[in-house]
mmCIF file of C-alpha atoms in Angstrom:
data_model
loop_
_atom_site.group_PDB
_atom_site.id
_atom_site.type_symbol
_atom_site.label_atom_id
_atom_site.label_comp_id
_atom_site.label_asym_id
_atom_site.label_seq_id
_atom_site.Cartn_x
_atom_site.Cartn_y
_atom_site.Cartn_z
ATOM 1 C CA UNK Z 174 27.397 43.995 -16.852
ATOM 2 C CA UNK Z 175 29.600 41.661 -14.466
ATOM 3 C CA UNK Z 176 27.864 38.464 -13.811
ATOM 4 C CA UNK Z 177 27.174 37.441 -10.293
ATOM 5 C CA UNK Z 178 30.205 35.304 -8.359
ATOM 6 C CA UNK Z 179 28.262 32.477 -6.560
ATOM 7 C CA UNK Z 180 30.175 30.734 -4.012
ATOM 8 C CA UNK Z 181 29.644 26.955 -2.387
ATOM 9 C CA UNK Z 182 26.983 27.013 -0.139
ATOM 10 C CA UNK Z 183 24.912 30.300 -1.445
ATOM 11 C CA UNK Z 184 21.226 29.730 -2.107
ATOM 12 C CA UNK Z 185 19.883 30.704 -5.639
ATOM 13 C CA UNK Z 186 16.651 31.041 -7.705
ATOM 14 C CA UNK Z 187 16.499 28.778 -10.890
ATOM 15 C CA UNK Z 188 14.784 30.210 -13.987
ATOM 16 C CA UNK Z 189 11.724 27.609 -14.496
ATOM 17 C CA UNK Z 190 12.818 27.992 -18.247
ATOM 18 C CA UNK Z 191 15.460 25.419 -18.194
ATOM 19 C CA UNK Z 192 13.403 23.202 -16.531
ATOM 20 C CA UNK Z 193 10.573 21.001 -18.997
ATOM 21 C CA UNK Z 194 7.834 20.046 -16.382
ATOM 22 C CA UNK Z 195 4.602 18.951 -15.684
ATOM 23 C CA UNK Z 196 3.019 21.877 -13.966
ATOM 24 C CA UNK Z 197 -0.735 21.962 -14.512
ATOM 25 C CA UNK Z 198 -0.855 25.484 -16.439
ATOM 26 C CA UNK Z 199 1.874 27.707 -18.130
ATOM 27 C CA UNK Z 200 0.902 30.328 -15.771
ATOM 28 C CA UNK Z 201 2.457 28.326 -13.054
ATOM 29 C CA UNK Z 202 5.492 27.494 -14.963
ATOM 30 C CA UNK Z 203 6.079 31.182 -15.297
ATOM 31 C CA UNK Z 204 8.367 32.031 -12.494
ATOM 32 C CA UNK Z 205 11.375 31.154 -10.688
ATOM 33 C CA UNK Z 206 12.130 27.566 -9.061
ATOM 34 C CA UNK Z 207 12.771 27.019 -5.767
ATOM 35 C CA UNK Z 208 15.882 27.774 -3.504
ATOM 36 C CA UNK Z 209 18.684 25.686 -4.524
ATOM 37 C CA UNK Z 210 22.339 25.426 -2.866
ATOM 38 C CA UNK Z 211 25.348 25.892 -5.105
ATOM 39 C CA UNK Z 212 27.624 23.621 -4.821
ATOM 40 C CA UNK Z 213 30.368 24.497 -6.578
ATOM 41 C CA UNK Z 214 31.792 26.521 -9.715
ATOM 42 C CA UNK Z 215 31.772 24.127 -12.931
ATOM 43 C CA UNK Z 216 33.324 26.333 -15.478
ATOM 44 C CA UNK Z 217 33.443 29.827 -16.259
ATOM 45 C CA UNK Z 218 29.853 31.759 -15.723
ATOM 46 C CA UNK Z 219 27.961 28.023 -15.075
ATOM 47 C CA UNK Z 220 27.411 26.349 -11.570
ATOM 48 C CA UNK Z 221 26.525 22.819 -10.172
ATOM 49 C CA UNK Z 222 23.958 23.026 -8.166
ATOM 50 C CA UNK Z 223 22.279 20.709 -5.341
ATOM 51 C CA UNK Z 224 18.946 19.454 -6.786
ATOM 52 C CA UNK Z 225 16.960 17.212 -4.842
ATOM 53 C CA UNK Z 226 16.659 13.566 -5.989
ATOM 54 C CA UNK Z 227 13.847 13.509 -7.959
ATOM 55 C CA UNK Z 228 15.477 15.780 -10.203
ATOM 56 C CA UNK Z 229 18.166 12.992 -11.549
ATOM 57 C CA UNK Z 230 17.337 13.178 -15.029
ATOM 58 C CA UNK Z 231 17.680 17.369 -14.912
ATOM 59 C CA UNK Z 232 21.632 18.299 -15.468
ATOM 60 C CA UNK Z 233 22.948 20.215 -12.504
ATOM 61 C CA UNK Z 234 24.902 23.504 -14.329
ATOM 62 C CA UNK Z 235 23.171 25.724 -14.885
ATOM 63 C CA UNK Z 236 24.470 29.416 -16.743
ATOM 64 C CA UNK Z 237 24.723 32.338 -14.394
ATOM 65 C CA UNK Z 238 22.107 33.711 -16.537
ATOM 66 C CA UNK Z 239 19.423 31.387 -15.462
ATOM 67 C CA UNK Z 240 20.404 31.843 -11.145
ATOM 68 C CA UNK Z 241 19.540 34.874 -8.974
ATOM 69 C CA UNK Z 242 20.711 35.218 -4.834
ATOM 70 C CA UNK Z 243 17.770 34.173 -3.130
ATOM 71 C CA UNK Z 244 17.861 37.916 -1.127
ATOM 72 C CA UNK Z 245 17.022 39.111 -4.481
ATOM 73 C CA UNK Z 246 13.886 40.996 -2.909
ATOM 74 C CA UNK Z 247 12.851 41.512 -6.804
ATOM 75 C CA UNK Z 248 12.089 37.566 -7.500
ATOM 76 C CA UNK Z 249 8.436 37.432 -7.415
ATOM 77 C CA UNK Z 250 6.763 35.201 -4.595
ATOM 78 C CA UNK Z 251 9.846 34.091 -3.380
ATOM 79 C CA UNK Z 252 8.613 32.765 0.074
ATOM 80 C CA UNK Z 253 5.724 31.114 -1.896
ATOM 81 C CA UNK Z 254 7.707 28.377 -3.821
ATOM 82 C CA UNK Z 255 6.445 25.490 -4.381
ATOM 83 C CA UNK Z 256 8.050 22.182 -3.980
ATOM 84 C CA UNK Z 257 9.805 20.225 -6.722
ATOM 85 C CA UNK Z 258 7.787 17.603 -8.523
ATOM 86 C CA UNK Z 259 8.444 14.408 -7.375
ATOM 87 C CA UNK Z 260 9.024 11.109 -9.520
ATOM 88 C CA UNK Z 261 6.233 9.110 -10.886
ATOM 89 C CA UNK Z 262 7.720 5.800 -13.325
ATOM 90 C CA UNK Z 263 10.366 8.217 -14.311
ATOM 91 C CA UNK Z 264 8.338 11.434 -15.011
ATOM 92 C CA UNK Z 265 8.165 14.403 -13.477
ATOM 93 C CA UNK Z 266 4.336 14.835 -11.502
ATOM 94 C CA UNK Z 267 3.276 17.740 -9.818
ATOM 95 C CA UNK Z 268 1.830 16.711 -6.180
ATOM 96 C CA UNK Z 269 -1.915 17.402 -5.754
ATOM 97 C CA UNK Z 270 -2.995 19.058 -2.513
ATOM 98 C CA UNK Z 271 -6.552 18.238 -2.803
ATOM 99 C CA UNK Z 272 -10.050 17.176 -5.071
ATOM 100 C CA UNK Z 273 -12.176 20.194 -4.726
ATOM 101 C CA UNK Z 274 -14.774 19.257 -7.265
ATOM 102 C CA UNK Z 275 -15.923 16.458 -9.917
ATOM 103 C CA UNK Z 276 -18.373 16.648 -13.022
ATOM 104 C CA UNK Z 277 -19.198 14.794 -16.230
ATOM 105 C CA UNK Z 278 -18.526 16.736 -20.171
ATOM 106 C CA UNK Z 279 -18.984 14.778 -22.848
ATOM 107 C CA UNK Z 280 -19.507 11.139 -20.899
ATOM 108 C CA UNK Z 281 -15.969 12.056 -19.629
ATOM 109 C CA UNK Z 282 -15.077 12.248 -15.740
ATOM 110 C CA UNK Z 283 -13.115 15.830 -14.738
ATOM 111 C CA UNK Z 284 -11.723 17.140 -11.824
ATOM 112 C CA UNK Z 285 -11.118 20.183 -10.404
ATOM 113 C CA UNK Z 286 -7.550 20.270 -8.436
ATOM 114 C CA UNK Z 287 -5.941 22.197 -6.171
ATOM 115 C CA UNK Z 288 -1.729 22.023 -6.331
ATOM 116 C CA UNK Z 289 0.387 21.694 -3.440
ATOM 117 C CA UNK Z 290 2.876 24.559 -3.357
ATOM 118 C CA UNK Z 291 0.521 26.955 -5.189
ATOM 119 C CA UNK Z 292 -1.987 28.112 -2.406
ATOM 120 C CA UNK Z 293 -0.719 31.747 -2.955
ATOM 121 C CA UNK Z 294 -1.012 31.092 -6.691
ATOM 122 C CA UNK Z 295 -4.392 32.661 -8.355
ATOM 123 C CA UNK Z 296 -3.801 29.903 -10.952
ATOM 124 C CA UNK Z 297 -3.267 27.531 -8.075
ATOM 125 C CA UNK Z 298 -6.577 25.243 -9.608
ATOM 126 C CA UNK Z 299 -7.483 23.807 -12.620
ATOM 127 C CA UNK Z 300 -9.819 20.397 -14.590
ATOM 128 C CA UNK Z 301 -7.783 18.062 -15.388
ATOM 129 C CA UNK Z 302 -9.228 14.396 -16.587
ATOM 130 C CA UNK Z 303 -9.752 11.969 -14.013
ATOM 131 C CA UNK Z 304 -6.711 10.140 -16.051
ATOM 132 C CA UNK Z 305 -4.357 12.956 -14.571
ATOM 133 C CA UNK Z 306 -4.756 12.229 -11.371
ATOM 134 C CA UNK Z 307 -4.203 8.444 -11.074
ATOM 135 C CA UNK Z 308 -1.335 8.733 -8.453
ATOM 136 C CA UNK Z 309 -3.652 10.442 -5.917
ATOM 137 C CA UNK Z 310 -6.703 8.036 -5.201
ATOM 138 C CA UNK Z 311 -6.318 8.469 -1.887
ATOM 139 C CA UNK Z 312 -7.494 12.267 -2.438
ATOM 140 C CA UNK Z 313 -10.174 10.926 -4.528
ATOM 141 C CA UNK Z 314 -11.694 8.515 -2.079
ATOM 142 C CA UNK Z 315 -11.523 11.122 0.334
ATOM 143 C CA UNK Z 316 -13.154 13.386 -2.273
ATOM 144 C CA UNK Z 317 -16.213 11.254 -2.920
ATOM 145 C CA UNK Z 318 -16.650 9.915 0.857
ATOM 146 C CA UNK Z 319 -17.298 13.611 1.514
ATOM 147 C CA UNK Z 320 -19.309 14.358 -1.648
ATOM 148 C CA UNK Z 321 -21.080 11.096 -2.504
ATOM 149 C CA UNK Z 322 -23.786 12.506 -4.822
ATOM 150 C CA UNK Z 323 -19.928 13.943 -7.000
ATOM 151 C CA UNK Z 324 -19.741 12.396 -10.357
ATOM 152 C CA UNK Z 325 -17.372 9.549 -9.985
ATOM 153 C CA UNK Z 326 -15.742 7.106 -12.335
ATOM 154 C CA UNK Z 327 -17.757 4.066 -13.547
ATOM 155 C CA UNK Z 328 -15.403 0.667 -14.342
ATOM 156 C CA UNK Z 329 -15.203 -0.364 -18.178
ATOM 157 C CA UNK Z 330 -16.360 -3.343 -17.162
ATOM 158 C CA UNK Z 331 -18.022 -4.685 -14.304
ATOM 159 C CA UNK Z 332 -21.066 -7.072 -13.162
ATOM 160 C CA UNK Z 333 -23.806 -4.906 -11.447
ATOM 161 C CA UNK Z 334 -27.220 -4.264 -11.475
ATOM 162 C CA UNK Z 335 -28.993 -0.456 -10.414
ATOM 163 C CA UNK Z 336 -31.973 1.599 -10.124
ATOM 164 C CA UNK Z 337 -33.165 3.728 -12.796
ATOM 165 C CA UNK Z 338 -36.709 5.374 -11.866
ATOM 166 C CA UNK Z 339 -38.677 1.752 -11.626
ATOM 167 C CA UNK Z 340 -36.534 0.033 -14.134
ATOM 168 C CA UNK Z 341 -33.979 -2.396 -12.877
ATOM 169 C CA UNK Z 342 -31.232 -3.461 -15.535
ATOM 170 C CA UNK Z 343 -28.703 -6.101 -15.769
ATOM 171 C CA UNK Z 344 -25.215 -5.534 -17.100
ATOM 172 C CA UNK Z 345 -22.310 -8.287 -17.853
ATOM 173 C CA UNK Z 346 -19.195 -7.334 -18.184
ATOM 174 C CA UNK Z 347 -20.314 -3.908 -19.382
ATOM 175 C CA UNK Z 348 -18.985 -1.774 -22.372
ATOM 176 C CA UNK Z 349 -20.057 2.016 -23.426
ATOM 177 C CA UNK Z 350 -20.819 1.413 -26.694
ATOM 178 C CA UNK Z 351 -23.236 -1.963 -26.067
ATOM 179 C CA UNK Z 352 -26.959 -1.783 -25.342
ATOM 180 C CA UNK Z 353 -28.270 -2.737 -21.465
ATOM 181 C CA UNK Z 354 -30.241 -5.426 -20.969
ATOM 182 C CA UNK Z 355 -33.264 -3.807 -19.126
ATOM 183 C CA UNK Z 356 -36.246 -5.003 -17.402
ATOM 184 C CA UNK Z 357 -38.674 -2.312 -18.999
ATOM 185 C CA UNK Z 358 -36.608 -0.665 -21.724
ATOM 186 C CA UNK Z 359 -33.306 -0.911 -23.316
ATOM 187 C CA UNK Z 360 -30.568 2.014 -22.091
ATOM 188 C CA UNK Z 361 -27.379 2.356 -24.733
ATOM 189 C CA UNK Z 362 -24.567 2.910 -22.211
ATOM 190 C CA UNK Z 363 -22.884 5.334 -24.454
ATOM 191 C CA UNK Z 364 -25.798 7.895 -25.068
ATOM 192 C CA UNK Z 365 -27.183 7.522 -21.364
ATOM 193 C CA UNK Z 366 -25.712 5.895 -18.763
ATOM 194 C CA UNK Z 367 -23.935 8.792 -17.877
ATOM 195 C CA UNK Z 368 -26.694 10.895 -17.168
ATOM 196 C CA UNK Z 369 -27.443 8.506 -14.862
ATOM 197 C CA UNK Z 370 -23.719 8.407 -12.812
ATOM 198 C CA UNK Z 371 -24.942 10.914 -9.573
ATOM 199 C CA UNK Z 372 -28.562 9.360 -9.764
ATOM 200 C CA UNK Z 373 -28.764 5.877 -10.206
ATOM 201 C CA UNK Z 374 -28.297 3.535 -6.633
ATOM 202 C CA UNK Z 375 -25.483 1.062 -7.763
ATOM 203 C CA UNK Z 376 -26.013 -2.491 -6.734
ATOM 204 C CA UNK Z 377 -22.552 -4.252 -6.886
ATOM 205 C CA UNK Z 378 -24.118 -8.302 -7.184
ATOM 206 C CA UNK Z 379 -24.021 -11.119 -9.466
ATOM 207 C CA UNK Z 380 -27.012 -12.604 -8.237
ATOM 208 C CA UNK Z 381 -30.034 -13.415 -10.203
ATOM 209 C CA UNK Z 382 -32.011 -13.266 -7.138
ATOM 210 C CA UNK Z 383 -31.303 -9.564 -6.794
ATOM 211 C CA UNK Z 384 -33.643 -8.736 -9.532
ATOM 212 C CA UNK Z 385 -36.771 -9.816 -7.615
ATOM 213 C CA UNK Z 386 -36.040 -8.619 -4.224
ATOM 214 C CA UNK Z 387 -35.669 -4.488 -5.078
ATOM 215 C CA UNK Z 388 -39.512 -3.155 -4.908
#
């Protein structure tokens, strides 16, 4: 079989296989990259390609094995693509398009994401940890300003008081695994508290006073 001749300027597919990412699922990984222009010829049966910026750690030749013409009609999806990752402290993040849903398993905070570029995708969602998604709080915000009764993330430590049924506790500097100090009853944080995330009415105070003034 001849391999393809590529000249400066023609758009090819990239075989995601070169290419170690981020991408929330294998599934989505399983296809071929975006659109890139070739730049020029680097040595025999490899090409330099144009990759966008946030792609400077990823070595621009690539084998003519790995690059398909873009009018290629076999290439699956090919006016789906999504776009490249872009750069987070040096790493390679996938961009979320939105926060469709939140819940707790296991006193841990989940959410379930939709990825720009993959609205085509069935695979296009998946639960990731809240920890996954810490360079998209502006999603999150919007998330829970739309959904307020959502499970949402509790500080590890904070001063507040809140409402549990007619019980009114008191926490300083609060940690998971230390008891509440409670006005009728003593909660462990670890075992409980998080049952109590979409219930409980949050009072963010350090005032004493507080205690006397909620019926």
């Amino acid at each position: 079989m001849i391999p393809p001749n590529f000249q400066p300027g023609d758009k090819v597919w990239l075989a995601s296989n070169n290419i170690k990412t981020t991408r929330p699922t294998k599934k989505l990984s399983e296809r071929w990259l975006r659109p890139f222009e070739v730049s020029k010829k680097a040595i025999s049966h490899a090409y330099h390609l144009m990759l966008p910026l946030q792609w400077k750690s990823v070595h621009p030749v690539f084998h003519v094995s790995s690059l398909e013409m873009v009018n290629q009609s076999s290439i699956p999806n090919q006016n789906q693509l999504p776009p490249p990752p872009i750069l987070v402290e040096e790493q390679e993040e996938w961009e979320v398009d939105q926060v469709l849903d939140s819940k707790l398993k296991r006193g841990k905070l989940w959410y379930l994401l939709e990825w720009k570029g993959f609205s085509e995708d069935p695979e296009r969602t998946t639960l990731e940890p809240d920890s996954n998604i810490n360079n998209a709080p502006d999603l999150v915000k919007d998330f829970h300003s739309l959904y307020p009764d959502k499970p949402t993330q509790i500080p590890q430590e904070f001063d507040l008081w809140f409402l549990v049924g007619s019980g009114v506790y008191e926490s300083k500097f609060l940690s998971w695994n230390a008891p509440l100090k409670g006005y009728s009853n003593q909660i462990c944080c670890k075992h409980h508290l998080v049952r109590f995330v979409s219930t409980c009415q949050f009072l963010w105070t350090g005032s004493e006073d507080l205690a006397t003034s909620i019926p």
